[in-house]
XYZ file of C-alpha atoms in Angstrom:
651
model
C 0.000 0.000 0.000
C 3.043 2.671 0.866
C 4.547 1.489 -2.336
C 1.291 2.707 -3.944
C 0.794 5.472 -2.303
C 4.550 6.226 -3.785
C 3.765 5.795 -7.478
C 0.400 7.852 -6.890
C 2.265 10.886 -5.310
C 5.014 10.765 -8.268
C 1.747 10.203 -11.232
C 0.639 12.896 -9.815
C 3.540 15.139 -9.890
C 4.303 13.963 -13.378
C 1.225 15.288 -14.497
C 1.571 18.742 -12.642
C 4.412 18.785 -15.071
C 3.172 18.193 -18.059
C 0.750 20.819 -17.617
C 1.894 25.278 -17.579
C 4.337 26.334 -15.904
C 4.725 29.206 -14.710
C 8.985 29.027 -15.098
C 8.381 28.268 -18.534
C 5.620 31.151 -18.938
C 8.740 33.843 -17.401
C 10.911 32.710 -20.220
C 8.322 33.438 -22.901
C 7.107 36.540 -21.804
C 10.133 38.023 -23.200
C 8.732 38.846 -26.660
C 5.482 40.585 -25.209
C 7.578 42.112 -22.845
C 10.123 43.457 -25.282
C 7.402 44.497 -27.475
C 5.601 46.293 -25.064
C 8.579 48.490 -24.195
C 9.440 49.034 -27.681
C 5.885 50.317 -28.676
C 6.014 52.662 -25.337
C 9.645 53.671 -26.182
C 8.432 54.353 -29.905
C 5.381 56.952 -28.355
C 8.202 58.692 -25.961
C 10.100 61.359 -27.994
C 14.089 62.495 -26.946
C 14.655 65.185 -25.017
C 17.246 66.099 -26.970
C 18.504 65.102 -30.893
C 20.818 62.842 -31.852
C 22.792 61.737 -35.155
C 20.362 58.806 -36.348
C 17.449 61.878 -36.256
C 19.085 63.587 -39.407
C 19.944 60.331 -41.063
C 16.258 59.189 -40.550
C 14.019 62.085 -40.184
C 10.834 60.016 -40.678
C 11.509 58.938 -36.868
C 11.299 62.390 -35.311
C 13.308 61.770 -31.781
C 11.212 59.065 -31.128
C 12.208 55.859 -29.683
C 13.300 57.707 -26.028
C 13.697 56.022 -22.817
C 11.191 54.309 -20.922
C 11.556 54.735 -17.325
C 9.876 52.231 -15.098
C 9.670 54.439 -12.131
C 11.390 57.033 -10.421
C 12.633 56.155 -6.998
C 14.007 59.764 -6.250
C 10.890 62.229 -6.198
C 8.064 60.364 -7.489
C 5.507 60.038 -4.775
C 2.482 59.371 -7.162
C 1.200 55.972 -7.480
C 3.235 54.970 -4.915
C 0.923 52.028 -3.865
C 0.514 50.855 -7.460
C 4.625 50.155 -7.649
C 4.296 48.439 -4.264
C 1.670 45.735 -5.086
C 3.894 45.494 -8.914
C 6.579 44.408 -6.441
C 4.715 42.017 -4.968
C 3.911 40.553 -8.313
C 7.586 40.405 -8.805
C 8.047 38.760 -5.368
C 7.931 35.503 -6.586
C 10.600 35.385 -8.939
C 12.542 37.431 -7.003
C 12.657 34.870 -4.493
C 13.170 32.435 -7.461
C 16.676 33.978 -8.044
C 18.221 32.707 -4.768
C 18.290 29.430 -7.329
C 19.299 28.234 -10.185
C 16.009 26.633 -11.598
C 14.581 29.079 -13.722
C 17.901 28.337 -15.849
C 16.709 25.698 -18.450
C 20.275 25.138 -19.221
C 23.277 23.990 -17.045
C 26.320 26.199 -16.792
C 29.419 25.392 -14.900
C 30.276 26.074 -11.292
C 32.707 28.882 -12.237
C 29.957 30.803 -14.037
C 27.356 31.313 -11.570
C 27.603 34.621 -11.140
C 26.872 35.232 -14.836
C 24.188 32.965 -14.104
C 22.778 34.975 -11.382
C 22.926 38.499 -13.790
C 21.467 36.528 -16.556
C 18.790 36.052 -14.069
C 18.057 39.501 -12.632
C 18.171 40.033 -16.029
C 15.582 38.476 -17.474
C 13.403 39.150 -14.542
C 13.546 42.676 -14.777
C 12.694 42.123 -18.746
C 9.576 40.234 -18.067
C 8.379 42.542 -15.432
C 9.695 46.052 -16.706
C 5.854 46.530 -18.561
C 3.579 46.718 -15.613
C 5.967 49.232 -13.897
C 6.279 51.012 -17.411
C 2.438 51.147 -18.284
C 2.145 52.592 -14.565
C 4.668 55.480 -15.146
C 4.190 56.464 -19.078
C 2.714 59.691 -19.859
C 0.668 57.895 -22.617
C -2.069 56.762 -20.004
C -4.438 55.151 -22.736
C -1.821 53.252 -24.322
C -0.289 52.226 -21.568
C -3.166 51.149 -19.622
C -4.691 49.141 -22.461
C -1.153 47.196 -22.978
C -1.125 47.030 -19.076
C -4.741 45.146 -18.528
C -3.660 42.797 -21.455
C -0.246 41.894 -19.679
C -1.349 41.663 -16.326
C -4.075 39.504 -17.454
C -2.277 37.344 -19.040
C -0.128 36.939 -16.116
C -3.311 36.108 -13.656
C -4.719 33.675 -15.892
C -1.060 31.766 -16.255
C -0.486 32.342 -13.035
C -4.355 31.019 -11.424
C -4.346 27.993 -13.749
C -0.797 26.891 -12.793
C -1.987 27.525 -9.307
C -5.204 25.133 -8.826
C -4.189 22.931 -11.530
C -1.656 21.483 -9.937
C -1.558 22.717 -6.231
C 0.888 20.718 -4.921
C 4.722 20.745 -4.504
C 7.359 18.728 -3.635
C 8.104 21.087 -0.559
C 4.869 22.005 1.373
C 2.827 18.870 0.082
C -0.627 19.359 -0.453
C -1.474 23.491 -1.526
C 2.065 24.397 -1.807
C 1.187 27.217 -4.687
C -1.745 28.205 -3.377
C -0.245 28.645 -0.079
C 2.625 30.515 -1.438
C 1.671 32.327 -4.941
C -1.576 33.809 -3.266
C 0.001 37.750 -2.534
C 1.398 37.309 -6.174
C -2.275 37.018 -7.446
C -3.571 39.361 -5.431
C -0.997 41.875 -6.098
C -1.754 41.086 -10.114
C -5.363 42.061 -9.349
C -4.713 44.766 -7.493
C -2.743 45.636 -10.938
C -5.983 44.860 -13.218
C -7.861 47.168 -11.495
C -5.255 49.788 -11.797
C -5.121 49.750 -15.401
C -8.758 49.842 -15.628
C -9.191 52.539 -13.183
C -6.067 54.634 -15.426
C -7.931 53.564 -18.856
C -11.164 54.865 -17.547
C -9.715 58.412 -16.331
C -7.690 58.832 -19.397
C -10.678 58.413 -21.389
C -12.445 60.790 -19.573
C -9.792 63.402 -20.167
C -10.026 62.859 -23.795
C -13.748 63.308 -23.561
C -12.987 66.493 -21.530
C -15.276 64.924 -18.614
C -12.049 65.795 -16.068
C -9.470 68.116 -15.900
C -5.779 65.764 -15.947
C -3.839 66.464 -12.310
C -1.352 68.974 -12.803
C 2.446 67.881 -12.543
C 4.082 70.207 -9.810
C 7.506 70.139 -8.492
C 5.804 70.003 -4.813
C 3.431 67.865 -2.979
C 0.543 69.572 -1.004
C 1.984 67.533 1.938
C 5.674 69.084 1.710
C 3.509 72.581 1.610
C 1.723 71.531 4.882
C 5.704 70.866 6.077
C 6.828 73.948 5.243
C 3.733 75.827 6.779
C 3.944 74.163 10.140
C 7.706 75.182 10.160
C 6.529 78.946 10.076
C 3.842 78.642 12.275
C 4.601 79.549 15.765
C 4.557 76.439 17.873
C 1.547 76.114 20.213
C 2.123 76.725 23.958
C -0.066 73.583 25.045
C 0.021 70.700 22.453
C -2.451 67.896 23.224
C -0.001 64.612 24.832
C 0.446 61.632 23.391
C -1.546 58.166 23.521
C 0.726 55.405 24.386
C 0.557 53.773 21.027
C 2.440 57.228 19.647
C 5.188 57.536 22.609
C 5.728 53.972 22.474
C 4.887 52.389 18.866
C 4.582 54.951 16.183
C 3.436 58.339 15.810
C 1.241 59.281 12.464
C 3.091 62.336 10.770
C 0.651 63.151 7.827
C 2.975 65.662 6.061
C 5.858 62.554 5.319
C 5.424 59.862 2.559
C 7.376 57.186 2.104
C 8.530 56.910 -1.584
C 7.997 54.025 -3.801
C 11.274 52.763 -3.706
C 10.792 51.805 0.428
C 7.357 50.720 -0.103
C 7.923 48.288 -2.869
C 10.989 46.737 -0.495
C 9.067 46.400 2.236
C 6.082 44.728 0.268
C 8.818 42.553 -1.280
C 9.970 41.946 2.446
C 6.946 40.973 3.840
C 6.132 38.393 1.232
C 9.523 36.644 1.017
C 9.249 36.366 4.875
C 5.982 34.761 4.489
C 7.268 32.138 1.988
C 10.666 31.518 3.911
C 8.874 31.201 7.229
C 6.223 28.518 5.233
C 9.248 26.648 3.902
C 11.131 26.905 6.955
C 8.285 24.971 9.175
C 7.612 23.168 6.354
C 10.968 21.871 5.815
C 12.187 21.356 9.890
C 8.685 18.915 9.783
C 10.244 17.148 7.050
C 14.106 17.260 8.884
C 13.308 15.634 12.262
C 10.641 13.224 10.403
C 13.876 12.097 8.794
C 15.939 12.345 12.067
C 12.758 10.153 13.889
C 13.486 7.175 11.507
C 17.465 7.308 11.785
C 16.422 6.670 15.307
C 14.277 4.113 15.432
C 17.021 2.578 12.800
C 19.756 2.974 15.557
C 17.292 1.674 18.332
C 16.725 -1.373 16.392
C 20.473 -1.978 15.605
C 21.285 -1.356 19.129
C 18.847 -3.977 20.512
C 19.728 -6.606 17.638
C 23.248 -6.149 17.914
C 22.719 -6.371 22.146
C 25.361 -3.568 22.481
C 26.663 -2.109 26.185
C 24.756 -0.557 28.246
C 26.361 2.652 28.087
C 25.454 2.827 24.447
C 21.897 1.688 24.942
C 21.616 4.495 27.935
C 22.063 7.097 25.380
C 18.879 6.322 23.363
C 17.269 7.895 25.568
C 18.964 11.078 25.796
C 18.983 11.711 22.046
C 14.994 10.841 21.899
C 15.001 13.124 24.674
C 17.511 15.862 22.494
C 15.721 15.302 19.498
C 11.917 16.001 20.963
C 13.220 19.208 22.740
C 15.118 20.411 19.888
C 11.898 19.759 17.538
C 9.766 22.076 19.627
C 12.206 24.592 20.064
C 12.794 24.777 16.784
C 8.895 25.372 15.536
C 8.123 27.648 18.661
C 11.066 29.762 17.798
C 9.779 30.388 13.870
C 6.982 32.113 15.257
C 9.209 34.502 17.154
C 12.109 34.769 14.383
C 9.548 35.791 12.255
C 8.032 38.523 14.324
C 11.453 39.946 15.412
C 11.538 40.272 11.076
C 8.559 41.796 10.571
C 8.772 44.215 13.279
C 12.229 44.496 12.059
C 10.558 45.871 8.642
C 8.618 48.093 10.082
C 11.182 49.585 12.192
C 12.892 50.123 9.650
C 10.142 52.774 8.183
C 10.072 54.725 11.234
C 14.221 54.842 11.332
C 13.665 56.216 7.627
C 11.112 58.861 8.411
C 13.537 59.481 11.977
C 16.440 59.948 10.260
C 15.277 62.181 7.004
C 13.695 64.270 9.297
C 16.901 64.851 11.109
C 18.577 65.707 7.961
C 15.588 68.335 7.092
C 16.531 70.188 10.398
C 20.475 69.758 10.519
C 21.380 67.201 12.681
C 23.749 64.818 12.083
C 24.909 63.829 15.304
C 23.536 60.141 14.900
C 25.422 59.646 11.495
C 29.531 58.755 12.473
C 31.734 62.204 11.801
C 33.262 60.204 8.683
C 29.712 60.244 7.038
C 29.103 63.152 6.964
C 29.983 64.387 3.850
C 29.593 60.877 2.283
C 30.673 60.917 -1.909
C 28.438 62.015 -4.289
C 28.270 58.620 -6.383
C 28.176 56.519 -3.475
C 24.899 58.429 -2.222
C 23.240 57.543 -6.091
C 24.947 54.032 -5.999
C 23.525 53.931 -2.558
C 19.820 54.525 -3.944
C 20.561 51.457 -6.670
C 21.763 49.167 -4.079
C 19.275 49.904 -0.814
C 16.396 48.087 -2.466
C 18.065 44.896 -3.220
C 20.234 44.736 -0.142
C 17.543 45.348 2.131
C 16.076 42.297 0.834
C 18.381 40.037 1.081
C 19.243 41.495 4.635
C 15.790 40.512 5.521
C 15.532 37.029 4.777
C 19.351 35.924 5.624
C 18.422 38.156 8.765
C 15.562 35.815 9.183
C 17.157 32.855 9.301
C 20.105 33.977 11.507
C 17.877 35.133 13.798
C 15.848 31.639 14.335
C 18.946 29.913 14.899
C 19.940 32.506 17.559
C 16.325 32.058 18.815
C 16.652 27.899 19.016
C 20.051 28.147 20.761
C 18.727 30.613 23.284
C 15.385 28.381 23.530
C 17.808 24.852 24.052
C 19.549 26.816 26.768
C 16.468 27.861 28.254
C 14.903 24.171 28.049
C 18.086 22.303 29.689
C 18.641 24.981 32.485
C 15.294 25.213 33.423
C 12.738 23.019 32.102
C 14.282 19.746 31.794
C 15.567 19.646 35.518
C 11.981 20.635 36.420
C 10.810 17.390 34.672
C 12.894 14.598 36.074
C 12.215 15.882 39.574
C 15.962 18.037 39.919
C 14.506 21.012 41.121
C 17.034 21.044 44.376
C 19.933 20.960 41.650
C 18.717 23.099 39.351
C 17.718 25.875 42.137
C 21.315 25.540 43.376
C 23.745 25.735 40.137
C 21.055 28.935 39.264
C 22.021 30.233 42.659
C 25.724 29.959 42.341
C 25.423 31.909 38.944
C 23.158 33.986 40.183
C 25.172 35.067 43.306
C 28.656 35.069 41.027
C 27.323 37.424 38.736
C 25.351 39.630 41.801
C 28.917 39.608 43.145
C 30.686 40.822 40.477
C 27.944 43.661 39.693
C 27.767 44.555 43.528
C 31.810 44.876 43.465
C 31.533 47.311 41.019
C 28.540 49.094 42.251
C 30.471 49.380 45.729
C 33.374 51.080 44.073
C 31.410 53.686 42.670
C 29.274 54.475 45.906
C 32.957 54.149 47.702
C 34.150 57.284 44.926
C 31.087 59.282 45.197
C 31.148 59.072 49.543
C 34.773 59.455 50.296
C 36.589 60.406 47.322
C 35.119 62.771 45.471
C 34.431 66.794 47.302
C 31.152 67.881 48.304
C 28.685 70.162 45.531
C 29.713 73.668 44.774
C 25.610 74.190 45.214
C 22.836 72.188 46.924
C 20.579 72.448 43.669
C 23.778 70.846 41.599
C 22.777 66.835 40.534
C 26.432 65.904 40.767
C 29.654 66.455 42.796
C 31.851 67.898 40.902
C 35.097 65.699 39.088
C 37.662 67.044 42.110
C 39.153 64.952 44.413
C 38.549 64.130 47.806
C 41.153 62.200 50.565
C 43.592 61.330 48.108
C 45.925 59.137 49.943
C 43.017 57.506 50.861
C 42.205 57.321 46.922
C 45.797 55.898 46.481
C 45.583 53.085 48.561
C 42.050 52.056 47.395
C 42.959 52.360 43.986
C 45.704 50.082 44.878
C 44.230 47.549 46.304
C 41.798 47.153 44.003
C 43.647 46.847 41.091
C 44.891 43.262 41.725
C 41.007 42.310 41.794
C 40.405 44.296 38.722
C 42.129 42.271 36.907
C 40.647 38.933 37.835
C 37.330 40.712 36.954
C 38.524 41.661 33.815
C 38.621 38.644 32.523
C 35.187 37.830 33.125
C 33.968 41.165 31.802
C 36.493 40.420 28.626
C 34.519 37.045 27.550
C 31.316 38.906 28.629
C 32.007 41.412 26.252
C 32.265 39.389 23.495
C 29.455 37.258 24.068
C 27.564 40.221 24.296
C 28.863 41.638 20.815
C 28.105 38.224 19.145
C 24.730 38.428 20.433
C 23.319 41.947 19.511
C 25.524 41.696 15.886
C 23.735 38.212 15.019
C 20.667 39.846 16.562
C 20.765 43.148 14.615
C 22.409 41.410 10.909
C 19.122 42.459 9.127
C 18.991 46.246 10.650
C 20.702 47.965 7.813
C 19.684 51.177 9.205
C 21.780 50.425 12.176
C 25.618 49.362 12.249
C 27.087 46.242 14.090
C 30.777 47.272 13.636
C 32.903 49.118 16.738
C 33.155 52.869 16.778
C 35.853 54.000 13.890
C 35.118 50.758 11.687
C 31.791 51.358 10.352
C 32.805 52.125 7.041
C 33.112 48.114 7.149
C 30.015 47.683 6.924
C 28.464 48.152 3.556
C 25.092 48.025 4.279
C 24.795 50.646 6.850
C 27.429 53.098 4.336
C 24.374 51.759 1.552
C 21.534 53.308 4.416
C 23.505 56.704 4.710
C 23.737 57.122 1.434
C 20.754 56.574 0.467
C 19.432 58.997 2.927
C 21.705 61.786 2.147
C 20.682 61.473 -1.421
C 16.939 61.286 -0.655
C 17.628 64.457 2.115
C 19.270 66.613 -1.071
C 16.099 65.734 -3.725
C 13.469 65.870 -1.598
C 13.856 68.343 1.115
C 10.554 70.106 1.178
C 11.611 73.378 1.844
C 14.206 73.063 -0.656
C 11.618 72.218 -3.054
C 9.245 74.837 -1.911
C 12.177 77.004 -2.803
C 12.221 75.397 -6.618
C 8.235 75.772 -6.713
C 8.654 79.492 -6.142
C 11.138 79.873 -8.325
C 9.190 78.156 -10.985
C 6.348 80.248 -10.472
C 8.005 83.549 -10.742
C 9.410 82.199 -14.162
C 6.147 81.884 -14.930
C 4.973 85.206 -14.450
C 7.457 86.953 -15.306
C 7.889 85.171 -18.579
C 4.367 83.851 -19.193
C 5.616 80.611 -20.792
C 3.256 78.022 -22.073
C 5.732 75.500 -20.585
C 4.867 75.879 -16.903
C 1.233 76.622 -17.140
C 0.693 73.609 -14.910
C 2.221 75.211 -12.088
C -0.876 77.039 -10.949
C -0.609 76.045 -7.048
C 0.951 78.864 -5.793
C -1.052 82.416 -4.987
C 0.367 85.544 -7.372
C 2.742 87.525 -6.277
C 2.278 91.365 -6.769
C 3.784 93.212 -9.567
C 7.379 93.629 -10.187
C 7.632 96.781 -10.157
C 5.192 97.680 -7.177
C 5.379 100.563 -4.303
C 5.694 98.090 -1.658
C 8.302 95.555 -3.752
C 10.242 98.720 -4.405
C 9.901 100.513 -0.646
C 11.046 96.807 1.119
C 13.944 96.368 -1.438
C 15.332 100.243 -0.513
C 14.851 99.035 3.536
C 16.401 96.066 3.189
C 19.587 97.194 1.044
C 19.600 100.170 3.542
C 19.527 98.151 6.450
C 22.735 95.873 5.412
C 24.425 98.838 4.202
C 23.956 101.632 6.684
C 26.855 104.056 4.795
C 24.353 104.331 2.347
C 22.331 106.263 4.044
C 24.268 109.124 4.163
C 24.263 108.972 0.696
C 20.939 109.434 0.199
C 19.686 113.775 -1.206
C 16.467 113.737 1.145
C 18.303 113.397 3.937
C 21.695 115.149 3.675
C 20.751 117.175 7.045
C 20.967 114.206 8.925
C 24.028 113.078 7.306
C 25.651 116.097 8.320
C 23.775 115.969 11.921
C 25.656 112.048 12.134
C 29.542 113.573 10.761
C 29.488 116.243 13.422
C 28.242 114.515 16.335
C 30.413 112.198 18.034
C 27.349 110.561 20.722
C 26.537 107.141 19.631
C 22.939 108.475 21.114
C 22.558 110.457 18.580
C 23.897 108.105 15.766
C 20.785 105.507 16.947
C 18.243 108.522 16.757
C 19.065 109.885 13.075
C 19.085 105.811 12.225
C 15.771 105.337 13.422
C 14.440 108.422 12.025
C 15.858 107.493 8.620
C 14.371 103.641 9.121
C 10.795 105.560 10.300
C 10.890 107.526 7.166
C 11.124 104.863 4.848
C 8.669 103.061 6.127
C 6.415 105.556 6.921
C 7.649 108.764 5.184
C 3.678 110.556 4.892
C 4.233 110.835 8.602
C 7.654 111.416 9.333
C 8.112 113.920 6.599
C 6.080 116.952 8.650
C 8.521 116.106 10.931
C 11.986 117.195 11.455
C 14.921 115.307 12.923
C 14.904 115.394 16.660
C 17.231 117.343 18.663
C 20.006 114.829 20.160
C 22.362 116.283 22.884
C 25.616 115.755 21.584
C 27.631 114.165 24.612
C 31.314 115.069 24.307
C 33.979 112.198 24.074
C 35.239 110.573 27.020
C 39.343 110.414 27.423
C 41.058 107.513 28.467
């Protein structure tokens, strides 16, 4: 019956096979792919000529770039790129392989392999992000509902035709390719929802959103940072001090939404194959057992040897539940990981926006131009694969921790050694109290005797001045022969400790695990600081307010057709205004005061301010002067007010 069972499972299997594939569907939606590209490349005209335009005229600079999206500035459809990364997600998990290959290629070549890979990937999924950011809505919403939907109904019949895998067992795709079809769907709906508006514009139903340089929520930024800060702001709720607190004038841009989408969903698959697969290990493991027990009992071995069956059934069960109780928390400690993350990202630009850089290391802080935009090419990918190796680093930290735990503790508990267990805990216990209270007692000894009392009662702190030095002397003297016995301790403990929060933290990019001085050693966090020092110079709001007003003045000054979009900003008066022309004259007068005695309607004064040697006087005539240009219908009737001139003082 097992043997049939056997030849059913592999039938079946067989016949999964023979059916689409979704591998073999990714190689052949190259030509659609390609073609879809070339037909939006053929709509988007150069920016600028080039020598094939006056050998063939007939193509008139057409044939431009395509750009899938922008991960600098773009913050529109922001949500749209994310779920188009999760439709990726799949085969972007799919390149930590080398199955979607058809071909074999030698050892040496597998990184080639790997590029041909990315590759190809990027090919086959460069239209959906493409039809999302062309100008040409229409076309590119019409070619992006017939490439999507091609993908859901390849992807859906693969799916629950053949649900099962070789992995997982029964519902391994369904299990695992579900966010990829919902993320496609999510896509659908997209392009219908773009096809629908862009026909609507044609029709002249709705007005198309203008493209501005600005957001309205970098405008609500910059508005709160002129505002004058309230005196009583409301406090708080504990989810805000302690979790997260909503900031509506930040968005994240595509590029860290679509990782963390991609995040999420590869640590959903690698946490289902990672129970999935430990099942499958210590199932294996169970029968080497029972194998062993039997060839102990038939082979009637010593005792000794037959006394440790036990203790690896005993091993084996312990290490089986710590291992699946742990996935649950490995995989938490990831996806809060990913989330932290965010509010690091939002933390730190913020900084950036108002100066600080005291987090970043002094030798980042002018970090190279090209390794900031490197830096925004590499943050995507890296954070990835940070994630999931993270991932699984982090379980096995989790199971050793959890085996510790189990054998100190638990275990013990079971076989009726509480007495034991109580007292090895209580020797480590009181060692390590000892050592702590030590060096707790040396510091209460330094802040009693040794140190003198507070310059002032309201001071927090004696001051750093000595007190009863000989004293001091011998104490330090005696304890330095115990210091160094303690050291040792402290030395291992120090390591242990490193080794614990660097495994612990390997998937924080946003946070390095080298020693002060070294972290330009560690690529990922230089990848995180460059990245946000490029992001902090393109999309600085007030720096872009700055461009927006700039733009606008072009505008109308110039009245150019060419930035008749930019309508968001109120008119500024005219040029050549009073007021424009009354401020300018203060304002130049005010940084240059020697101009003012320059100036024909007030030459008395000047001559007042040469003659009289009281700086009393020079304040007067300069507020009189200031008055009158602001308000010269009332100051004119006046005349300059009489100042006693206050003779010099001698040295």
């Amino acid at each position: 019956m097992e043997k049939d069972g056997v030849e059913d499972e592999i039938a079946t299997i067989q016949v999964c096979q023979s059916g689409i594939s979704v591998e073999l569907f990714l190689h052949l939606s190259l030509i659609p792919a390609v073609l879809i590209v070339a037909v939006l490349s053929f709509l988007q005209k150069r920016a600028y000529s080039l020598p094939i335009d006056r050998r063939l005229p007939f193509l008139g600079g057409r044939f431009g770039i395509v750009v899938p999206l922008d991960t600098i500035g773009s913050l529109s459809n922001r949500w749209s790129y994310g779920f188009a990364f999760g439709a990726v997600s799949s085969s972007v998990l799919l390149l930590f392989s080398e199955s979607y290959i058809p071909f074999t290629l030698p050892a040496w070549a597998r990184a080639l392999v790997y590029l041909v890979g990315a590759l190809e990937v990027g090919m086959v999924y460069f239209p959906f992000f493409a039809c999302l950011s062309t100008p040409f809505r229409t076309v590119g919403a019409v070619l992006g509902i017939l490439y999507s939907l091609s993908w859901i109904i390849i992807t859906v019949w693969d799916t629950f035709t053949c649900p099962d895998g070789k992995i997982l067992g029964p519902y391994q795709k369904v299990i695992i390719q579900w966010p990829c079809i919902l993320s496609l769907i999510f896509l659908l709906g997209r392009f219908f929802y773009i096809l629908v508006k862009g026909v609507r514009i044609r029709l002249h139903l709705e007005q198309e959103d203008p493209e501005e340089l600005i957001g309205q929520h970098q405008v609500q930024h910059v508005k709160g940072l002129l505002r004058k800060a309230p005196a009583h702001s409301e406090p708080l709720s504990w989810f805000q001090r302690r979790v997260y607190e909503w900031d509506p004038h930040f968005k994240f841009p595509n590029r860290i939404i679509g990782t963390s989408i991609i995040s999420l969903i590869g640590l959903y698959t690698m946490t289902i194959a990672d129970y999935t697969l430990s099942n499958v290990a210590f199932g294996q493991v169970d029968r080497w057992k029972n194998t062993l027990q039997q060839l102990v009992s038939s082979c009637n071995q010593t005792e000794a040897l037959g006394a440790m069956i036990p203790q690896l059934e005993e091993f084996i069960d312990v290490a089986r539940k710590s291992w699946l109780a742990t996935t649950i928390f490995a995989s938490l400690n990831s996806v809060g990981y990913t989330f932290h993350v965010l509010a690091c990202y939002r933390k730190h630009l913020k900084r950036l926006w108002r100066g600080q850089k005291g987090f970043i290391p002094e030798k980042f802080h002018k970090p190279s131009s090209a390794v900031s935009v490197a830096s925004i090419a590499r943050y995507s990918g890296w954070q990835i694969a940070f994630t999931l190796w993270g991932y699984l680093i982090v379980h096995f930290v989790h199971f050793l921790m959890a085996l510790l735990v189990a054998y100190v503790l638990v275990i013990p508990i079971q076989h009726g050694r509480q007495l034991i267990m109580l007292t090895n805990l209580g020797i480590i216990v009181l060692t390590i109290g000892l050592v702590i209270g030590l060096v707790i007692l040396q510091i209460l000894l330094v802040q009693i005797f040794f140190l003198q009392d507070k310059i002032s009662p309201t001071d927090k702190d004696k001051p750093l001045a000595l007190n009863n030095r000989k004293a001091f002397h011998c104490f330090n003297y005696f304890f330095f022969f115990y210091n160094v016995v303690m050291g040792i301790s402290n030395c291992i403990m120090r390591l242990l400790c490193s080794i614990f929060v660097g495994t612990w933290l390997v998937s924080r990019i946003d946070r390095t695990i080298m020693q002060r001085g070294y972290e330009s050693m560690d690529a990922g966090y230089s990848t995180w600081i460059g990245m946000i020092f490029a992001d902090h110079y393109h999309n600085n709001p007030v720096m872009v307010c700055f461009c927006q007003l700039l733009v606008s003045n072009k505008l109308e000054r110039h009245k150019a057709s060419v930035y008749s979009t930019f309508n968001n900003m109120p008119s500024e008066p005219p040029v050549n205004s009073k007021a424009r022309r009354r401020w300018m004259l203060f304002y130049t007068l005010l940084r240059n005061p020697h101009l003012i005695l320059l100036r024909k309607q007030h030459l008395s004064s000047s001559s007042l301010l040469r003659t009289s040697s009281s700086p009393q006087a020079d304040m007067v005539v300069r507020a009189w002067v200031m008055a009158s240009l602001t308000q010269p219908s009332q100051v004119a009737s006046q005349s300059l007010p009489e100042v006693p001139v206050t003779p010099a003082v001698e040295c």
